[in-house]
N, CA, C and O atoms as a DFTB+ gen file, in Angstrom:
496 C
 N C O
     1  1      52.517     -15.197       4.360
     2  2      51.918     -16.321       3.945
     3  2      50.518     -16.379       5.486
     4  3      51.136     -16.065       6.503
     5  1      49.193     -16.628       5.795
     6  2      48.438     -16.760       6.973
     7  2      48.791     -18.149       6.713
     8  3      49.655     -18.508       5.913
     9  1      48.041     -18.941       7.469
    10  2      47.994     -19.621       7.575
    11  2      46.117     -20.624       8.318
    12  3      45.124     -20.265       8.950
    13  1      46.189     -20.804       8.231
    14  2      45.387     -21.192       9.024
    15  2      45.323     -23.301       9.945
    16  3      45.869     -24.349       9.600
    17  1      44.608     -23.034      10.832
    18  2      44.043     -24.369      11.131
    19  2      42.637     -24.152      11.753
    20  3      42.344     -22.980      11.990
    21  1      41.772     -25.060      12.036
    22  2      41.045     -25.903      12.234
    23  2      40.452     -27.519      12.930
    24  3      40.345     -28.726      12.712
    25  1      40.247     -26.640      13.705
    26  2      39.720     -27.465      14.962
    27  2      38.303     -28.219      15.436
    28  3      37.251     -27.977      14.844
    29  1      38.332     -28.607      15.904
    30  2      36.738     -29.325      17.054
    31  2      35.623     -30.034      16.670
    32  3      34.453     -30.158      17.030
    33  1      36.735     -30.672      15.395
    34  2      35.442     -31.666      14.159
    35  2      35.257     -32.983      15.274
    36  3      36.057     -33.269      16.164
    37  1      34.118     -33.610      14.993
    38  2      34.318     -34.682      15.117
    39  2      33.097     -35.041      14.686
    40  3      32.677     -34.691      13.583
    41  1      32.234     -35.968      15.738
    42  2      31.337     -36.904      15.990
    43  2      29.834     -36.368      16.859
    44  3      29.787     -35.877      17.987
    45  1      28.696     -36.646      15.931
    46  2      28.284     -35.825      16.576
    47  2      26.338     -35.962      16.632
    48  3      25.833     -35.411      15.654
    49  1      25.493     -36.483      17.436
    50  2      23.872     -36.743      17.270
    51  2      23.455     -36.845      16.036
    52  3      23.728     -37.865      15.403
    53  1      22.380     -35.339      15.192
    54  2      21.363     -35.181      15.743
    55  2      20.849     -34.499      16.210
    56  3      20.306     -34.979      17.205
    57  1      20.596     -33.183      16.030
    58  2      20.392     -32.132      17.417
    59  2      21.931     -31.767      18.039
    60  3      22.272     -30.696      18.542
    61  1      22.271     -32.272      17.960
    62  2      23.405     -32.600      18.932
    63  2      24.274     -31.034      17.841
    64  3      23.983     -30.709      16.689
    65  1      25.224     -30.456      18.673
    66  2      25.709     -28.747      18.437
    67  2      27.672     -29.189      18.913
    68  3      27.871     -29.951      19.859
    69  1      28.786     -28.635      18.178
    70  2      29.713     -28.500      18.230
    71  2      30.273     -27.287      17.434
    72  3      29.780     -26.839      16.399
    73  1      31.459     -26.789      18.123
    74  2      31.658     -25.545      17.697
    75  2      32.784     -25.608      17.444
    76  3      33.614     -26.115      18.199
    77  1      33.109     -24.963      16.014
    78  2      34.459     -25.017      15.370
    79  2      35.778     -24.491      15.707
    80  3      35.579     -24.405      16.919
    81  1      36.925     -24.090      15.563
    82  2      37.399     -23.045      15.765
    83  2      38.715     -23.162      14.523
    84  3      39.291     -24.005      13.835
    85  1      38.710     -22.477      14.653
    86  2      40.140     -21.548      13.113
    87  2      41.630     -20.516      13.896
    88  3      41.494     -19.306      13.712
    89  1      42.252     -20.715      14.277
    90  2      43.116     -20.245      14.349
    91  2      44.292     -19.736      13.750
    92  3      45.219     -20.424      13.322
    93  1      44.234     -18.788      13.741
    94  2      44.831     -17.352      12.514
    95  2      46.040     -17.449      12.795
    96  3      46.218     -17.317      14.006
    97  1      47.457     -17.715      11.908
    98  2      48.900     -17.280      12.289
    99  2      49.583     -16.903      10.586
   100  3      49.542     -17.432       9.476
   101  1      50.329     -15.392      11.353
   102  2      51.070     -15.126      10.236
   103  2      50.712     -14.140       9.354
   104  3      51.067     -13.754       8.240
   105  1      50.027     -13.895      10.056
   106  2      49.255     -11.676       9.266
   107  2      48.751     -11.333      10.476
   108  3      48.590     -11.960      11.523
   109  1      48.372      -9.392       9.886
   110  2      46.586      -9.197      10.286
   111  2      45.511      -9.813      10.780
   112  3      44.608      -9.168      10.248
   113  1      44.939     -10.726      11.519
   114  2      43.778     -11.052      11.323
   115  2      42.056      -9.597      11.186
   116  3      40.967      -9.215      10.758
   117  1      42.908      -9.517      11.762
   118  2      41.510      -8.972      11.624
   119  2      41.660      -7.619      10.294
   120  3      40.987      -6.605      10.110
   121  1      42.851      -8.189       9.559
   122  2      42.708      -7.361       7.927
   123  2      41.940      -8.297       7.295
   124  3      42.071      -7.750       6.200
   125  1      40.955      -9.644       6.939
   126  2      40.264     -10.238       7.179
   127  2      38.953     -10.349       7.206
   128  3      38.199      -9.883       8.060
   129  1      38.622     -11.096       6.077
   130  2      37.271     -10.984       6.636
   131  2      36.462     -12.746       6.674
   132  3      35.646     -13.092       5.820
   133  1      36.773     -13.367       7.470
   134  2      37.052     -14.601       7.712
   135  2      35.948     -15.527       7.328
   136  3      34.952     -14.935       7.743
   137  1      35.472     -16.850       6.668
   138  2      34.985     -17.668       6.160
   139  2      34.427     -19.075       6.628
   140  3      34.774     -19.497       7.731
   141  1      33.818     -19.603       6.058
   142  2      33.528     -21.165       6.648
   143  2      32.788     -21.437       4.716
   144  3      32.273     -20.659       3.913
   145  1      33.114     -22.916       4.679
   146  2      32.976     -23.660       3.929
   147  2      32.855     -24.720       4.115
   148  3      33.580     -25.172       5.001
   149  1      32.039     -25.552       3.512
   150  2      32.222     -27.541       3.474
   151  2      31.563     -27.988       2.349
   152  3      30.552     -27.781       1.679
   153  1      32.291     -28.505       2.396
   154  2      32.433     -30.244       1.050
   155  2      32.051     -31.909       2.439
   156  3      32.544     -32.476       3.414
   157  1      30.340     -31.960       1.114
   158  2      30.012     -33.052       2.126
   159  2      30.252     -33.683       0.742
   160  3      30.128     -33.171      -0.371
   161  1      30.700     -35.170       1.163
   162  2      31.012     -35.920       0.107
   163  2      30.656     -36.772      -0.983
   164  3      29.885     -37.730      -0.927
   165  1      31.602     -36.128      -2.497
   166  2      31.172     -36.318      -3.585
   167  2      31.014     -34.955      -3.953
   168  3      31.375     -34.571      -5.065
   169  1      30.215     -33.755      -2.643
   170  2      29.605     -32.278      -3.764
   171  2      30.620     -31.739      -3.901
   172  3      31.598     -32.468      -3.730
   173  1      30.899     -30.276      -4.257
   174  2      31.577     -29.610      -4.975
   175  2      31.269     -28.254      -3.193
   176  3      30.202     -27.817      -2.761
   177  1      32.330     -28.082      -2.805
   178  2      32.700     -26.458      -0.979
   179  2      31.400     -26.028      -1.563
   180  3      30.914     -25.956      -2.691
   181  1      31.085     -25.809      -0.515
   182  2      30.193     -24.686      -0.195
   183  2      30.028     -23.498       0.667
   184  3      30.622     -23.615       1.739
   185  1      29.343     -22.310       0.492
   186  2      30.544     -20.988       2.032
   187  2      28.300     -22.205       2.738
   188  3      27.429     -23.064       2.602
   189  1      28.932     -21.029       3.420
   190  2      28.984     -21.207       4.680
   191  2      28.060     -20.070       5.692
   192  3      26.937     -19.573       5.776
   193  1      29.434     -20.063       6.380
   194  2      28.736     -17.794       6.330
   195  2      30.164     -17.975       6.377
   196  3      30.885     -18.937       6.113
   197  1      30.565     -15.867       7.108
   198  2      31.496     -15.464       6.563
   199  2      31.110     -13.835       7.851
   200  3      29.994     -13.328       7.744
   201  1      32.028     -13.280       8.824
   202  2      32.662     -11.970       8.765
   203  2      33.050     -11.659       8.704
   204  3      34.242     -11.963       8.742
   205  1      32.337     -10.078       8.431
   206  2      33.836      -9.465       8.246
   207  2      34.286      -8.738       9.380
   208  3      33.774      -8.890      10.489
   209  1      35.172      -7.995       9.164
   210  2      36.650      -8.216      10.823
   211  2      36.009      -7.368      11.728
   212  3      35.598      -7.855      12.781
   213  1      35.804      -5.799      11.419
   214  2      35.100      -6.265      13.351
   215  2      33.742      -7.046      14.005
   216  3      33.468      -7.064      15.205
   217  1      32.911      -7.728      12.850
   218  2      31.834      -9.295      12.980
   219  2      30.659      -8.099      13.469
   220  3      30.213      -8.211      14.611
   221  1      30.080      -6.762      12.444
   222  2      29.942      -5.944      11.634
   223  2      28.731      -6.682      11.529
   224  3      27.636      -6.623      12.088
   225  1      29.333      -7.513      10.505
   226  2      28.111      -8.254       9.939
   227  2      28.684      -9.360       9.355
   228  3      29.836      -9.475       8.938
   229  1      27.487     -10.437       9.357
   230  2      28.050     -11.552       9.595
   231  2      26.545     -11.966       7.514
   232  3      25.770     -11.270       6.857
   233  1      27.104     -13.631       7.459
   234  2      26.271     -14.212       6.163
   235  2      26.238     -15.544       6.053
   236  3      27.223     -16.103       5.570
   237  1      25.365     -16.137       6.378
   238  2      24.843     -17.727       6.466
   239  2      24.581     -18.421       4.992
   240  3      24.574     -17.809       3.924
   241  1      24.383     -19.737       5.160
   242  2      23.623     -19.399       3.975
   243  2      22.306     -20.327       4.468
   244  3      22.369     -20.970       5.516
   245  1      21.010     -20.335       3.545
   246  2      20.196     -20.483       3.759
   247  2      19.896     -21.995       4.832
   248  3      19.211     -22.144       5.844
   249  1      20.849     -23.027       3.966
   250  2      20.914     -23.692       4.814
   251  2      21.158     -24.471       6.472
   252  3      20.960     -25.382       7.276
   253  1      21.799     -23.091       6.063
   254  2      22.321     -23.428       7.767
   255  2      21.180     -21.700       8.792
   256  3      21.212     -22.070       9.965
   257  1      20.588     -20.656       8.777
   258  2      20.378     -20.280       8.953
   259  2      19.796     -19.967      10.420
   260  3      18.814     -20.574      10.847
   261  1      20.298     -19.229      10.975
   262  2      19.427     -19.754      12.471
   263  2      19.975     -20.494      13.674
   264  3      20.027     -20.136      14.850
   265  1      20.532     -22.065      12.856
   266  2      21.598     -23.013      13.277
   267  2      22.874     -22.613      13.751
   268  3      23.491     -23.047      14.723
   269  1      23.288     -21.457      12.689
   270  2      25.138     -21.891      13.539
   271  2      24.891     -20.386      13.069
   272  3      24.153     -19.792      12.284
   273  1      26.273     -19.990      14.303
   274  2      26.995     -18.319      14.883
   275  2      28.251     -18.701      14.436
   276  3      29.053     -19.563      14.794
   277  1      28.219     -17.473      13.177
   278  2      29.648     -16.956      13.307
   279  2      30.892     -16.041      14.319
   280  3      30.368     -14.927      14.303
   281  1      31.930     -15.912      14.989
   282  2      32.030     -14.885      15.567
   283  2      33.408     -14.850      15.182
   284  3      33.794     -15.791      14.488
   285  1      34.336     -13.837      15.532
   286  2      35.398     -13.986      16.016
   287  2      35.968     -13.323      17.010
   288  3      35.186     -12.988      17.899
   289  1      36.677     -13.132      17.099
   290  2      37.789     -13.104      18.420
   291  2      39.124     -12.485      17.804
   292  3      39.760     -13.484      17.469
   293  1      39.843     -11.417      17.496
   294  2      40.620     -10.601      16.878
   295  2      42.016      -9.826      17.726
   296  3      42.785      -8.918      17.408
   297  1      41.918     -10.432      18.567
   298  2      42.551      -9.817      20.151
   299  2      43.162     -11.833      20.592
   300  3      44.121     -11.992      21.347
   301  1      42.347     -13.189      19.919
   302  2      43.471     -14.167      20.092
   303  2      43.307     -15.088      19.330
   304  3      42.992     -16.250      19.585
   305  1      43.757     -14.036      17.250
   306  2      43.620     -14.578      16.247
   307  2      43.136     -16.079      16.095
   308  3      43.739     -17.145      15.976
   309  1      41.560     -15.659      16.156
   310  2      40.851     -17.157      16.184
   311  2      39.216     -16.342      15.680
   312  3      38.792     -15.220      15.958
   313  1      38.435     -17.758      14.627
   314  2      37.620     -17.412      14.363
   315  2      35.974     -18.314      14.697
   316  3      35.634     -18.107      13.532
   317  1      35.244     -18.778      15.046
   318  2      34.240     -20.155      15.725
   319  2      33.356     -19.765      14.360
   320  3      33.040     -18.841      13.610
   321  1      33.131     -21.937      14.769
   322  2      31.644     -21.099      14.170
   323  2      31.011     -22.713      15.297
   324  3      31.453     -23.823      15.594
   325  1      29.472     -21.692      15.641
   326  2      29.124     -22.601      16.470
   327  2      28.154     -22.985      15.931
   328  3      27.476     -22.224      15.240
   329  1      27.846     -24.267      16.115
   330  2      26.995     -25.597      15.187
   331  2      25.347     -25.855      16.389
   332  3      25.734     -26.438      17.402
   333  1      24.259     -25.656      16.437
   334  2      23.785     -26.348      16.867
   335  2      22.495     -26.780      15.625
   336  3      22.387     -26.493      14.433
   337  1      21.859     -27.383      16.326
   338  2      20.691     -28.573      15.946
   339  2      20.677     -29.188      15.165
   340  3      19.762     -29.724      14.541
   341  1      22.382     -29.209      15.034
   342  2      22.660     -30.397      14.015
   343  2      22.384     -31.665      13.258
   344  3      22.602     -32.782      13.729
   345  1      21.803     -31.395      11.834
   346  2      21.347     -32.389      10.785
   347  2      22.405     -33.278      10.037
   348  3      23.440     -32.742       9.641
   349  1      22.264     -34.130       9.905
   350  2      23.101     -35.642       8.929
   351  2      23.327     -34.588       7.609
   352  3      24.418     -34.811       7.085
   353  1      22.661     -33.633       7.027
   354  2      23.364     -33.376       5.835
   355  2      24.023     -32.381       6.612
   356  3      23.961     -31.602       5.661
   357  1      24.472     -31.855       7.292
   358  2      25.536     -31.296       7.786
   359  2      26.820     -31.989       7.485
   360  3      27.718     -31.153       7.587
   361  1      27.183     -32.882       7.234
   362  2      28.158     -33.322       7.196
   363  2      28.692     -33.395       6.733
   364  3      28.189     -33.274       5.616
   365  1      30.089     -33.624       6.623
   366  2      31.559     -32.972       5.859
   367  2      33.050     -32.957       6.166
   368  3      33.508     -33.862       6.864
   369  1      33.822     -32.020       5.707
   370  2      34.398     -31.069       5.473
   371  2      34.353     -29.360       5.718
   372  3      34.227     -28.387       4.975
   373  1      34.505     -29.545       6.994
   374  2      34.298     -28.544       6.509
   375  2      35.765     -27.121       7.314
   376  3      36.199     -27.049       8.464
   377  1      36.149     -26.118       5.881
   378  2      36.827     -25.174       6.648
   379  2      37.000     -23.820       6.579
   380  3      36.360     -23.057       5.855
   381  1      37.799     -23.556       7.275
   382  2      38.246     -22.047       7.379
   383  2      38.842     -21.207       6.392
   384  3      39.583     -21.828       5.630
   385  1      38.758     -20.174       6.208
   386  2      39.010     -19.132       4.677
   387  2      39.227     -17.256       5.533
   388  3      38.728     -16.596       6.444
   389  1      40.470     -17.114       4.297
   390  2      40.971     -15.683       4.883
   391  2      40.268     -15.078       3.637
   392  3      40.276     -15.839       2.670
   393  1      39.710     -13.975       3.461
   394  2      39.663     -12.869       2.385
   395  2      40.112     -11.705       2.527
   396  3      39.412     -11.012       3.266
   397  1      41.356     -11.021       1.949
   398  2      41.959      -9.441       2.194
   399  2      41.104      -9.148       1.140
   400  3      40.955      -7.926       1.149
   401  1      40.185      -9.871      -0.163
   402  2      40.572      -9.268      -1.488
   403  2      38.546      -8.555      -0.939
   404  3      38.223      -7.529      -1.537
   405  1      37.689      -9.020      -0.131
   406  2      36.295      -8.411       0.529
   407  2      36.033      -8.500      -0.646
   408  3      36.154      -7.326      -0.996
   409  1      35.699      -9.168      -1.703
   410  2      34.771      -8.620      -2.608
   411  2      33.568      -9.952      -2.867
   412  3      32.753      -9.819      -3.780
   413  1      33.556     -10.786      -2.285
   414  2      32.525     -11.507      -2.447
   415  2      32.492     -12.680      -0.940
   416  3      33.016     -13.794      -0.946
   417  1      31.987     -12.263      -0.135
   418  2      32.283     -13.148       1.644
   419  2      31.568     -14.777       1.247
   420  3      32.099     -15.805       1.666
   421  1      30.220     -14.796       0.328
   422  2      29.477     -15.844      -0.193
   423  2      31.105     -16.293      -1.295
   424  3      31.350     -17.445      -0.938
   425  1      31.826     -16.020      -2.009
   426  2      33.056     -16.093      -3.286
   427  2      33.582     -17.626      -2.231
   428  3      33.879     -17.527      -1.041
   429  1      33.591     -19.185      -3.159
   430  2      35.017     -18.933      -2.259
   431  2      36.149     -18.583      -3.316
   432  3      37.324     -18.613      -2.949
   433  1      35.875     -18.310      -4.394
   434  2      36.891     -17.775      -4.825
   435  2      37.695     -15.617      -4.839
   436  3      38.635     -14.940      -5.256
   437  1      36.337     -15.527      -4.004
   438  2      37.467     -14.196      -2.957
   439  2      38.548     -14.253      -2.025
   440  3      39.238     -13.257      -1.808
   441  1      38.861     -16.017      -1.112
   442  2      38.838     -16.419       0.020
   443  2      41.072     -16.405      -1.027
   444  3      41.545     -16.594      -2.148
   445  1      41.494     -16.104       0.178
   446  2      42.830     -15.983      -0.494
   447  2      44.163     -17.175       0.536
   448  3      45.378     -17.254       0.351
   449  1      42.968     -18.208       1.956
   450  2      43.361     -18.761       2.468
   451  2      42.787     -19.325       3.050
   452  3      41.697     -18.862       3.389
   453  1      43.115     -20.408       3.419
   454  2      41.994     -22.118       3.711
   455  2      42.858     -22.133       4.278
   456  3      43.802     -21.381       4.036
   457  1      42.850     -23.089       5.345
   458  2      43.088     -24.123       6.662
   459  2      42.796     -25.507       5.752
   460  3      42.468     -25.460       4.567
   461  1      42.992     -26.864       6.593
   462  2      42.947     -27.796       6.476
   463  2      41.987     -28.626       6.234
   464  3      42.093     -29.585       5.470
   465  1      40.742     -28.252       7.013
   466  2      39.777     -28.295       6.942
   467  2      39.436     -30.024       8.072
   468  3      40.038     -30.950       8.615
   469  1      38.154     -29.518       7.850
   470  2      38.313     -30.472       9.844
   471  2      36.932     -31.521      10.178
   472  3      35.830     -31.541      10.726
   473  1      37.375     -31.899       9.824
   474  2      35.499     -33.461       9.815
   475  2      34.789     -33.957      10.564
   476  3      35.052     -34.821      11.401
   477  1      33.374     -33.229      10.226
   478  2      31.976     -33.388      11.325
   479  2      31.515     -34.110      10.803
   480  3      31.427     -34.284       9.588
   481  1      31.071     -34.758      11.779
   482  2      30.258     -35.929      10.628
   483  2      28.496     -36.392      11.935
   484  3      28.604     -37.186      12.869
   485  1      27.439     -35.815      11.665
   486  2      26.453     -35.962      12.123
   487  2      26.000     -36.624      11.591
   488  3      25.694     -36.525      10.402
   489  1      25.630     -38.403      13.032
   490  2      24.617     -39.640      13.375
   491  2      23.082     -39.667      12.870
   492  3      22.939     -38.918      13.837
   493  1      21.949     -39.779      12.373
   494  2      20.774     -39.688      12.750
   495  2      19.859     -40.216      13.628
   496  3      18.708     -39.778      13.657
């Protein structure tokens, strides 16, 4: 089993920045596509960003493109999501996920392991 632990969430003002981290253990991190998803209150979980094993390809939801940057450091077994120019609509619980199937970076169904989530709240 792969364990994922998110950190770095918190309260930030609109226009501010936040960097989330995802620490992985129990597997070879570089074998997995890493993704970030979020769930706003009362809404379904939605795709945010994903990155391939070597960082060669990245994927972003239209709503965050140009503002968020996904990255990974395989030697540290850690992934990151840097969030800039945050908006109140970015508020939600953010989840890190690892995908060994490597079928659909944007699809939550494709991911095998999930972290517990970290709360991000953006005030106006």
